[in-house]
Amino acid sequence: MKFHRMITGISILLLLPVLCLQAFAAGGSGTLNLSCSTHVDGERFYIAGDEFSLVKIADAEVLTSGENSRIRYTVLSKYKSLDCDWGNLTAKESYAKAKQLTSMIAAEEYIASAVTDKQGNTSFYNLAPAMYLVVRTKVVPQNESYNIDSFLVSVPLLWDGNINYTVTASPKCGWTPEEPDNPVEPIVPPEPQKPNKSEQNDPKLPQTGQLQWPIPVLLAVGSMLFLIGCKKYRQK
């Protein structure tokens, strides 16, 4: 009898580390890594110096049955009106839900904030299992032309049947070209003016290919030649 009790006690001691490890995995903390960059004219641009903040939308619980795992979400009371099947949202549905949630949150609801480094990376550590809304809360001047919408992310994340407590997200980034401070107005050439009809028919105005100034000169030269001819005739 004592021998069986001893064997049972040893077995329990051997199983304790495994049980503790499973308990940690079920309710442990996670890490969210953000990688923020985009391509403009074929070159990579890093979203450096911007602040991103987290809002917890729903608590997450990892449920394991045999070899299968799933995550059950319990939405917070404030967002109950937007409750849904958080784990099965399509990309379009997730974007629409994030947009709705962003319009509802207040600054005091942010539970953590972090600033991106020169490579556009930042991380949030020791996160409780939950569905989070990631919001870009501060933008440095050189990044104002780049748009990043709020988005939803789960920590942990169920991927290919595996539970991942370290999650990396790359938010979609758009670019809006800046307008010049002093835009140059296009120069519109003036419309050609039509000549007045009275000017077109006025014989006093010289027409194309026609000159009137030689006429008096020719008359004067002709008169001089006539007088010279008459003088020579009389002398004869």
Coordinates of N, CA, C and O in Angstrom, one line a residue, residues 18 23 27 63 73 75 84 87 106 111 178 190 213 219 233:
V18 N 4.4 19.7 -16.4 CA 3.6 19.7 -17.6 C 2.3 20.4 -17.4 O 1.9 21.2 -18.3
A23 N -1.1 25.3 -18.3 CA -1.8 26.4 -17.7 C -1.3 27.7 -18.2 O -2.0 28.7 -18.4
G27 N -3.3 30.6 -20.5 CA -3.6 32.0 -20.0 C -2.4 32.9 -19.9 O -2.4 33.8 -19.2
L63 N -9.1 27.3 -26.1 CA -9.8 26.1 -25.7 C -9.1 24.9 -26.5 O -9.0 25.0 -27.7
Y73 N -13.8 34.3 -27.9 CA -13.8 35.7 -27.5 C -15.0 36.1 -26.8 O -16.1 35.7 -27.1
V75 N -16.6 39.7 -25.8 CA -16.5 41.1 -26.1 C -16.8 41.9 -24.8 O -17.5 41.5 -23.9
C84 N -19.6 40.0 -32.6 CA -19.7 39.2 -33.8 C -18.9 37.9 -33.6 O -18.3 37.7 -32.5
G87 N -13.4 35.5 -34.5 CA -12.4 34.6 -35.0 C -12.6 34.2 -36.5 O -11.7 33.6 -37.1
A106 N -12.2 56.2 -26.9 CA -11.7 57.4 -26.3 C -10.3 57.2 -25.9 O -9.8 56.1 -25.8
I111 N -4.6 51.0 -23.8 CA -3.9 50.3 -22.7 C -2.4 50.3 -22.8 O -1.7 50.0 -21.9
E178 N 1.5 64.8 -52.0 CA 1.3 66.2 -51.4 C 1.0 67.2 -52.5 O 1.6 67.1 -53.6
P190 N -4.1 83.7 -75.2 CA -5.2 84.5 -75.6 C -5.8 84.1 -76.9 O -5.2 83.6 -77.8
W213 N 2.5 103.5 -100.8 CA 3.5 104.6 -100.7 C 4.3 104.8 -102.0 O 4.7 106.0 -102.2
L219 N 4.8 109.4 -109.4 CA 4.3 110.6 -110.0 C 5.3 111.7 -110.0 O 5.4 112.4 -111.1
Y233 N 13.5 119.7 -125.7 CA 12.8 119.9 -126.9 C 12.8 121.3 -127.4 O 13.0 121.7 -128.5

